[in-house]
Amino acid sequence: MPVPRSAVDDVRPLSFREPEEVLDEDKLYTVYEVARLLQGLEPDADLDRATEDVLLDWAIPWMVVNREALVFAEPEADDEPGRYGLA
């Protein structure tokens, strides 16, 4: 349900970091690790499932917008996630 803007104390501009500011050029990351890095967390930070789902809601569109700056590596196994890094 929408809330009145006046009910919120802190309204800031929406901004996204560039891939080079988030990812190390010598590493490949899962989408889950990218999601953590975008929030300033360590890639292996322990998160509950609900928090991880929210972070993915931010990470996936960021990756799509920045697709030209990213590369993809096939998963090592069918039950493993793919890995992403800087182009």
Short mmCIF file of C-alpha atoms in Angstrom, two decimals:
data_model
loop_
_atom_site.label_atom_id
_atom_site.label_comp_id
_atom_site.label_asym_id
_atom_site.label_seq_id
_atom_site.Cartn_x
_atom_site.Cartn_y
_atom_site.Cartn_z
CA MET A 1 0.00 0.00 0.00
CA PRO A 2 1.47 3.41 -0.91
CA VAL A 3 2.36 5.78 1.93
CA PRO A 4 2.29 9.57 1.87
CA ARG A 5 5.67 11.04 0.99
CA SER A 6 5.39 13.23 4.08
CA ALA A 7 5.42 10.05 6.22
CA VAL A 8 9.02 9.31 5.21
CA ASP A 9 11.86 11.23 6.86
CA ASP A 10 14.73 10.37 4.52
CA VAL A 11 14.13 10.45 0.75
CA ARG A 12 17.32 10.22 -1.34
CA PRO A 13 18.09 10.02 -5.05
CA LEU A 14 18.35 6.52 -6.49
CA SER A 15 21.84 5.79 -7.74
CA PHE A 16 23.69 2.69 -8.82
CA ARG A 17 27.41 1.99 -8.67
CA GLU A 18 29.39 1.13 -11.77
CA PRO A 19 30.49 -2.51 -12.15
CA GLU A 20 34.16 -1.53 -11.75
CA GLU A 21 33.32 -0.08 -8.35
CA VAL A 22 31.73 -3.33 -7.18
CA LEU A 23 33.59 -6.24 -8.75
CA ASP A 24 37.26 -7.24 -8.72
CA GLU A 25 38.50 -7.65 -12.31
CA ASP A 26 40.30 -10.91 -11.45
CA LYS A 27 37.30 -12.70 -9.92
CA LEU A 28 34.01 -14.26 -11.00
CA TYR A 29 30.97 -14.13 -8.71
CA THR A 30 27.59 -15.81 -8.36
CA VAL A 31 24.56 -13.54 -8.61
CA TYR A 32 24.17 -14.01 -4.84
CA GLU A 33 27.69 -12.71 -4.24
CA VAL A 34 27.10 -9.76 -6.58
CA ALA A 35 23.94 -8.94 -4.62
CA ARG A 36 25.91 -8.84 -1.36
CA LEU A 37 28.70 -6.72 -2.88
CA LEU A 38 26.17 -4.18 -4.15
CA GLN A 39 25.10 -3.66 -0.54
CA GLY A 40 28.67 -3.31 0.74
CA LEU A 41 28.70 -6.78 2.30
CA GLU A 42 31.35 -9.46 1.96
CA PRO A 43 30.55 -11.94 -0.84
CA ASP A 44 30.29 -14.77 1.70
CA ALA A 45 28.16 -12.87 4.25
CA ASP A 46 25.62 -15.16 5.92
CA LEU A 47 22.09 -13.93 5.13
CA ASP A 48 18.66 -15.30 5.79
CA ARG A 49 16.65 -16.30 2.71
CA ALA A 50 14.23 -13.35 2.88
CA THR A 51 17.09 -10.82 2.97
CA GLU A 52 18.88 -12.59 0.14
CA ASP A 53 15.69 -12.47 -1.96
CA VAL A 54 15.44 -8.69 -1.44
CA LEU A 55 19.08 -8.21 -2.42
CA LEU A 56 18.51 -10.25 -5.59
CA ASP A 57 15.62 -7.92 -6.46
CA TRP A 58 18.24 -5.15 -6.69
CA ALA A 59 21.10 -7.15 -8.18
CA ILE A 60 19.37 -8.71 -11.17
CA PRO A 61 18.18 -5.44 -12.75
CA TRP A 62 21.61 -3.89 -12.04
CA MET A 63 23.24 -6.77 -13.90
CA VAL A 64 20.85 -6.42 -16.85
CA VAL A 65 21.47 -2.67 -17.11
CA ASN A 66 25.23 -3.25 -16.93
CA ARG A 67 25.27 -6.35 -19.17
CA GLU A 68 27.79 -4.87 -21.61
CA ALA A 69 30.32 -4.50 -18.78
CA LEU A 70 29.87 -8.09 -17.58
CA VAL A 71 30.81 -11.59 -18.74
CA PHE A 72 29.28 -14.96 -17.84
CA ALA A 73 30.96 -18.29 -17.11
CA GLU A 74 28.98 -21.52 -17.40
CA PRO A 75 28.35 -23.38 -14.14
CA GLU A 76 30.81 -26.13 -13.28
CA ALA A 77 27.91 -28.52 -12.65
CA ASP A 78 24.16 -28.57 -13.33
CA ASP A 79 23.38 -27.82 -9.69
CA GLU A 80 25.88 -24.92 -9.46
CA PRO A 81 25.17 -21.25 -10.26
CA GLY A 82 26.84 -19.43 -13.14
CA ARG A 83 29.56 -16.89 -12.42
CA TYR A 84 29.79 -13.27 -13.51
CA GLY A 85 32.65 -10.82 -13.75
CA LEU A 86 33.91 -7.74 -15.51
CA ALA A 87 34.24 -7.89 -19.29
#
